[in-house]
């Protein structure tokens, strides 16, 4: 856990917020805090009070368990998706940037193909072909986020691959796999950290966007994107529909983002030079 | 939320004192989009009827409270239950200036009946159409068919310029040439329609507005916003809470308009695993439906429970008296046990347009009460249609949709006859008793016998439970009272909020 | 010589990419459940009607044959006919291009003009208070989903219009003022995210450059931070930023669907999405292919820029 | 002669992840205007740190614990950022130890040099490249840094530093990558130019003879301190500090084939805090009791300063 | 006896400049040299004369434009991995030859790790000590080292596996005389103990004299003289060699 030590205060705050959210999601799904998220329990659009701490939604369901479940769904979905994206993009980007040649060309073109599909159209096609729901959302997020990350990892890997320390390792007889794992990967890790957290926010956005267009998680399951999408229109009449999930979502992405930036800085052992 | 009508059957009446002229900015969620083009006879969705009704007119029209009123026919007689004689209005011309005559009427009806359009079914068992003279048309039916006039009042039965069509100078699929108050000046698919006042319209001083600009705005919140910031004068809203959402906005009126359209639940007789082949299972599901809750929760109380005769239409049956409504949940559980389906679980396929997902979720909760687990599958309309209508036999478990309820209590029941409504054949097994009940109801003449026949019909549909009517589908009509003075019906049968568009007055801001 | 060879290879691979895209989009559009016939003709259509429409658009032929015919037509420059409107797809796209192009230009311009400097400033100030504030600002930019921000903007500005139009688009050649009033809010919503993403990537790239000894050397020469950034940092950090800007361009050109919906802009994105919904195959296929073509060209330029920006990458001959 | 650079009891520490490293432990140095001062010392003795401290160029991880650096009488630490920048621009010129890294990899040499020359044109650029003994100036100007050999890059770096005509040139091993012929040529140039322009030179190097040959004064560093300083010739011929003496003995060129080189025995210190006694004590052949416990005082004699408990007398070779 | 390394009439041409002003430089021309087992070849010459380029060819890092290279009697294999453990190099720029994100200990241990070594810590400490670095340096990152310390870390890294062939490119140029002496002694001791062959590139004729058995002199991309060390230092044949020795 030594890496935590090197983080700055902002990143630690981000990490704390994330931990809090994960805790809340677990409380909701495992401990059943707030009751069943899909049960119609009260009047529609009731404001927060003792009985429904966060109010009720447009079907008269308590918002508390829905928000908690939404955190769980969204975090899990995007985390899994980003893990997949990060792994895939890193592998592909390393191959394209380090190996180069026709293999790299093929990888890049393959990624370009995905890239070439307009984001939402791609997501919708995936949802339409796979049938909407979690797996389609997951696949969409991955397909949408892989290209950018792959390209950026490629750019970073390309530069690293020309450095003398890679040459040295190769002279030592290091396998390409060794070089990739020990030299190139750590040197692109900052990029992966930044892009990974970016992908996470894109993932959340795609999830929400799909919900917005009706291709997201299936009702009555709850996700932050779906909650926000459905609550958006009630901004004035029943603000609690939008405010809770909105705040949580923004907090989550913000936490992830500052944490990612902090991680990136942490992964850079050299001092940055103040230009002053 | 209830709105007190300003007159029987009307939520608002255009102020005749307001000066004529002006441009009306209107927003609706979707455009006509039929591959068949602009031919009104092939139009089968309400939005097409609505837009085309600005250009085309019918012999008779629907008035407040579903009264049949004169349209292009000034009057009519029914010498016998199977005979209708229409006297055409004088001075009616098509937009190209040619006067309309009986040949146009006869030709239009014959074309409709011979064509592939679905409305031919609704117009009924027409035996012959003939021009008695230049101003008189006689229609003979095979057997009594009470909804005949109501069916004639809808856009697909509009009078087309048959002479031009026959001569090939006008293709109704691409050109709109009617007798109506407006002409379509411009159309860009999914973006905009521009209708302009037609000089030479038969009714004096109408239409009041110079222009109607119809923007297609799929996003509900955008339409609401447009009303707020005055970029739209009039908008059709789908969100059931729209009246509440617009409550505080100065100048904006949001009227919940009842319609006869209603949501219904399809239980696929051919469902994989034979889940719904047993009528007892279907009945159990039907019993578990809490229509009151669906109406209260999913439609915010704007919709009402309904049987197959749409609530709100004259003579419609009382949904509370349906067999399923009077049975209790224990009965449902017992039926399930009898059918050996105690751990029933199925997928409910719904499209994603609000409030369908809400209805599906209440259904899910309803069924949980009798231990049935429902998984909701929310699809885009294309995939939904593919899943429900794409294959025969159909492979979905259950699906949610809505029918337009039309302007007569018996009409929609036609779709409960799969031999006639071909699209149902994939999931619905024909039932002779049900078919007979439908035919009886359709033939029952106005009078005390008709409610009885319709009640019978409702019960038959309820027992059959292959397509279970649930609640009516409301819309909200929003407009800026400082910009327009419209006429709004309290209940619509053909989803036509522009029914009296010629009366709408544009107010100077 | 080598250059010509490079471009030839690049064009060939671009063509391959586009071919693959065409196959994928064709396959995807046919794999979507629900066919054109069911969707557009509706449940009431008779089998004869469906057959007639299928025949009219060649949907009754084998899939491979359909693909072949389509590809042949595309190569001739014929993108087909929209089954919904009956208009040539090319015309439909041309009508919707101005909105999309305008949004794209504004969005990318904002990303470049605001995002890049913001990223540089937060990197240069990293560690300081300004850096943390910049990080938070950038973070908020990527945290607020388009549909949330868009809804909020629509809502707020529908109450307090401030002379800005919500919904609807006025063409530029019709009335410049009205055009700007109708486009500024949606562009701002798009730019919000674009700026944040660009800023973050720029920050990352710039921080990577700032640790390099040649920056120290420049500091030692007494160059001002501004000079150093302009002379040394920009170019060395340019590649990732360029990649992100291309992505943003591609994303916006492909259609900012949600914003188009929210602000009711007749752009390409919502058109294609609607076409997906209605299984208007020709439009879907053409839309994706056009977006892909633009993107592939952009990418080709970026790849060409790689060699220019980093001369080390241009050199060949090293054995690996 | 006025004092241009005064390093006063400078203590610099690097805070690395696991504890701190003390790179300068009270270094003292004076450079007068136009003087040429060679700082020699073992690898790791703090030469580069000292050089960086002069320009306020220490990395963020470095901390100035005590002491002061004054350029032209003004404390570098007390300068405003603007003043510091002006000082670097107008008074200082740097040649860094690893020249290729100091060149922007994405910019042609000609342009980089051109920037320093502030728009004096291409002719000036080529002229400077020619002066530092680069054979094909046009090609070098058109080249990117990675297309140069190590020695070529180093010469470019020298050209860039000299081109700005600084008051003080801080050159960190400026000729380490040059062959003897070129080295002489370049050093001739640098020292001639410096003499002409009145530029003071602070030459950080490990090569005592080479430095002594060119510079008027040398300062010998060990363990973060300047342990001996004085006129070059005298220090070389008659070192007063045992380390200087040891340094003088282990010149490889002095040993022929087959002979064994004599390095200074033992390892250089790695300081984590102030050295308790004399940092050289563990390796010193003449170590005394106090050497390990007391920090040696500065012993000044004529122009020869030395930090030692038992300095050799002036003139007497060790 | 097969030479460890044999360059036969090797030339390397670089292309430079944009597409419009393309020029090419012949960095080395017709270079032929060989290094026998156990022998150190000193490669000296003017800055920019092509020494590093020659070493890149010798290490199989750069394919020659013309001519042939043989390592241990055969051309370089397509897969470098086949050469694992058979050569090491100290590259000219120590700053770049160490991974900035890897601690010195790991960098130095790398050749061992590549060969699949177990616990490398003791060997790393020993290797660091050999080049005069305190064991605590294993925990540092390259940027936390002085220039000379980095160079020594590179040397430690190259020597840790005692490979049969080594290339030193200006390996001792940044070192003070004392450390230089230590390193040169080390190289000689190891060579006696393990008998490796080496290509020792330097412009420092003094250092070269101390370790090299034979000397090759490069100038403007060509080898102008090759001679036994003893002979060379006594009677340099080429006029350029004479000049070089004069400046010593
Ligand atoms: N990648 C490259 N592209 C173009 N020219 C190059 C490249 N690398 C080296 N050169 C040129 O080749 C020549 C030989 O360079 P090399 O690095 O081999 O010299 P060297 O003998 O090692 O010199 P030094 O002692 O200064 O390091 C030089 O003129 C250099 O400019
Ligand atoms: N960033 C750093 N973090 C920790 N220690 C450092 C850092 N930079 C330098 N050092 C240490 O400080 C001491 C002085 O380093 P400096 O670079 O000044 O030495 P030097 O005299 O220039 O040596 P060389 O001749 O090898 O270049 C060294 O022991 C070095 O390991
Ligand atoms: Mg140094
Ligand atoms: Mg070299």
mmCIF file of N, CA, C and O in Angstrom, chain A residues 188-218:
data_model
loop_
_atom_site.group_PDB
_atom_site.id
_atom_site.type_symbol
_atom_site.label_atom_id
_atom_site.label_comp_id
_atom_site.label_asym_id
_atom_site.label_seq_id
_atom_site.Cartn_x
_atom_site.Cartn_y
_atom_site.Cartn_z
ATOM 1 N N UNK A 188 4.099 3.764 -19.800
ATOM 2 C CA UNK A 188 2.830 4.267 -20.326
ATOM 3 C C UNK A 188 1.756 4.245 -19.244
ATOM 4 O O UNK A 188 0.615 4.616 -19.494
ATOM 5 N N UNK A 189 2.147 3.809 -18.041
ATOM 6 C CA UNK A 189 1.140 3.647 -16.988
ATOM 7 C C UNK A 189 0.435 4.959 -16.666
ATOM 8 O O UNK A 189 -0.762 4.978 -16.375
ATOM 9 N N UNK A 190 1.184 6.058 -16.731
ATOM 10 C CA UNK A 190 0.559 7.350 -16.443
ATOM 11 C C UNK A 190 -0.550 7.626 -17.431
ATOM 12 O O UNK A 190 -1.654 8.033 -17.062
ATOM 13 N N UNK A 191 -0.240 7.379 -18.697
ATOM 14 C CA UNK A 191 -1.258 7.571 -19.726
ATOM 15 C C UNK A 191 -2.454 6.673 -19.462
ATOM 16 O O UNK A 191 -3.606 7.104 -19.569
ATOM 17 N N UNK A 192 -2.166 5.430 -19.106
ATOM 18 C CA UNK A 192 -3.270 4.504 -18.846
ATOM 19 C C UNK A 192 -4.101 4.999 -17.673
ATOM 20 O O UNK A 192 -5.339 4.943 -17.705
ATOM 21 N N UNK A 193 -3.414 5.517 -16.644
ATOM 22 C CA UNK A 193 -4.157 6.007 -15.478
ATOM 23 C C UNK A 193 -5.086 7.145 -15.876
ATOM 24 O O UNK A 193 -6.270 7.158 -15.529
ATOM 25 N N UNK A 194 -4.541 8.085 -16.618
ATOM 26 C CA UNK A 194 -5.366 9.231 -17.010
ATOM 27 C C UNK A 194 -6.492 8.780 -17.933
ATOM 28 O O UNK A 194 -7.662 9.111 -17.736
ATOM 29 N N UNK A 195 -6.131 7.995 -18.930
ATOM 30 C CA UNK A 195 -7.150 7.585 -19.884
ATOM 31 C C UNK A 195 -8.133 6.599 -19.262
ATOM 32 O O UNK A 195 -9.288 6.548 -19.650
ATOM 33 N N UNK A 196 -7.643 5.815 -18.312
ATOM 34 C CA UNK A 196 -8.532 4.870 -17.652
ATOM 35 C C UNK A 196 -9.617 5.605 -16.886
ATOM 36 O O UNK A 196 -10.804 5.270 -16.988
ATOM 37 N N UNK A 197 -9.219 6.617 -16.157
ATOM 38 C CA UNK A 197 -10.240 7.337 -15.416
ATOM 39 C C UNK A 197 -11.125 8.121 -16.382
ATOM 40 O O UNK A 197 -12.313 8.280 -16.147
ATOM 41 N N UNK A 198 -10.516 8.547 -17.477
ATOM 42 C CA UNK A 198 -11.349 9.212 -18.481
ATOM 43 C C UNK A 198 -12.354 8.221 -19.055
ATOM 44 O O UNK A 198 -13.541 8.520 -19.195
ATOM 45 N N UNK A 199 -11.868 7.020 -19.336
ATOM 46 C CA UNK A 199 -12.765 5.996 -19.881
ATOM 47 C C UNK A 199 -13.880 5.698 -18.889
ATOM 48 O O UNK A 199 -15.022 5.444 -19.278
ATOM 49 N N UNK A 200 -13.519 5.749 -17.607
ATOM 50 C CA UNK A 200 -14.532 5.496 -16.596
ATOM 51 C C UNK A 200 -15.649 6.525 -16.699
ATOM 52 O O UNK A 200 -16.836 6.197 -16.654
ATOM 53 N N UNK A 201 -15.247 7.776 -16.869
ATOM 54 C CA UNK A 201 -16.304 8.779 -16.974
ATOM 55 C C UNK A 201 -17.053 8.615 -18.285
ATOM 56 O O UNK A 201 -18.275 8.753 -18.323
ATOM 57 N N UNK A 202 -16.335 8.271 -19.341
ATOM 58 C CA UNK A 202 -17.040 8.024 -20.601
ATOM 59 C C UNK A 202 -17.995 6.852 -20.426
ATOM 60 O O UNK A 202 -19.132 6.876 -20.902
ATOM 61 N N UNK A 203 -17.511 5.834 -19.713
ATOM 62 C CA UNK A 203 -18.357 4.666 -19.475
ATOM 63 C C UNK A 203 -19.651 5.072 -18.795
ATOM 64 O O UNK A 203 -20.746 4.680 -19.219
ATOM 65 N N UNK A 204 -19.502 5.887 -17.771
ATOM 66 C CA UNK A 204 -20.698 6.332 -17.054
ATOM 67 C C UNK A 204 -21.587 7.146 -17.988
ATOM 68 O O UNK A 204 -22.811 7.025 -17.985
ATOM 69 N N UNK A 205 -20.944 7.941 -18.829
ATOM 70 C CA UNK A 205 -21.731 8.752 -19.759
ATOM 71 C C UNK A 205 -22.434 7.880 -20.794
ATOM 72 O O UNK A 205 -23.597 8.102 -21.131
ATOM 73 N N UNK A 206 -21.725 6.891 -21.295
ATOM 74 C CA UNK A 206 -22.351 6.012 -22.287
ATOM 75 C C UNK A 206 -23.519 5.275 -21.650
ATOM 76 O O UNK A 206 -24.603 5.168 -22.237
ATOM 77 N N UNK A 207 -23.278 4.810 -20.428
ATOM 78 C CA UNK A 207 -24.343 4.106 -19.716
ATOM 79 C C UNK A 207 -25.562 5.019 -19.595
ATOM 80 O O UNK A 207 -26.681 4.637 -19.940
ATOM 81 N N UNK A 208 -25.294 6.245 -19.164
ATOM 82 C CA UNK A 208 -26.398 7.184 -19.020
ATOM 83 C C UNK A 208 -27.014 7.525 -20.357
ATOM 84 O O UNK A 208 -28.238 7.593 -20.504
ATOM 85 N N UNK A 209 -26.148 7.713 -21.356
ATOM 86 C CA UNK A 209 -26.650 8.063 -22.682
ATOM 87 C C UNK A 209 -27.528 6.959 -23.239
ATOM 88 O O UNK A 209 -28.584 7.216 -23.829
ATOM 89 N N UNK A 210 -27.111 5.725 -23.023
ATOM 90 C CA UNK A 210 -27.919 4.606 -23.510
ATOM 91 C C UNK A 210 -29.252 4.580 -22.784
ATOM 92 O O UNK A 210 -30.303 4.363 -23.390
ATOM 93 N N UNK A 211 -29.205 4.808 -21.476
ATOM 94 C CA UNK A 211 -30.454 4.874 -20.731
ATOM 95 C C UNK A 211 -31.317 6.009 -21.276
ATOM 96 O O UNK A 211 -32.525 5.880 -21.420
ATOM 97 N N UNK A 212 -30.615 7.096 -21.562
ATOM 98 C CA UNK A 212 -31.318 8.267 -22.080
ATOM 99 C C UNK A 212 -32.073 7.919 -23.352
ATOM 100 O O UNK A 212 -33.181 8.370 -23.585
ATOM 101 N N UNK A 213 -31.459 7.085 -24.172
ATOM 102 C CA UNK A 213 -32.103 6.711 -25.426
ATOM 103 C C UNK A 213 -32.896 5.409 -25.274
ATOM 104 O O UNK A 213 -33.415 4.891 -26.247
ATOM 105 N N UNK A 214 -32.949 4.903 -24.048
ATOM 106 C CA UNK A 214 -33.780 3.732 -23.805
ATOM 107 C C UNK A 214 -33.104 2.401 -24.064
ATOM 108 O O UNK A 214 -33.772 1.386 -24.204
ATOM 109 N N UNK A 215 -31.769 2.386 -24.130
ATOM 110 C CA UNK A 215 -31.084 1.124 -24.388
ATOM 111 C C UNK A 215 -30.264 0.658 -23.197
ATOM 112 O O UNK A 215 -29.446 -0.228 -23.312
ATOM 113 N N UNK A 216 -30.451 1.296 -22.069
ATOM 114 C CA UNK A 216 -29.563 1.025 -20.940
ATOM 115 C C UNK A 216 -29.990 -0.181 -20.121
ATOM 116 O O UNK A 216 -30.560 -1.128 -20.661
ATOM 117 N N UNK A 217 -29.683 -0.112 -18.821
ATOM 118 C CA UNK A 217 -30.075 -1.226 -17.959
ATOM 119 C C UNK A 217 -31.597 -1.329 -17.976
ATOM 120 O O UNK A 217 -32.299 -0.342 -18.186
ATOM 121 N N UNK A 218 -32.072 -2.523 -17.773
ATOM 122 C CA UNK A 218 -33.495 -2.757 -17.925
ATOM 123 C C UNK A 218 -34.257 -2.445 -16.644
ATOM 124 O O UNK A 218 -33.822 -2.816 -15.556
#
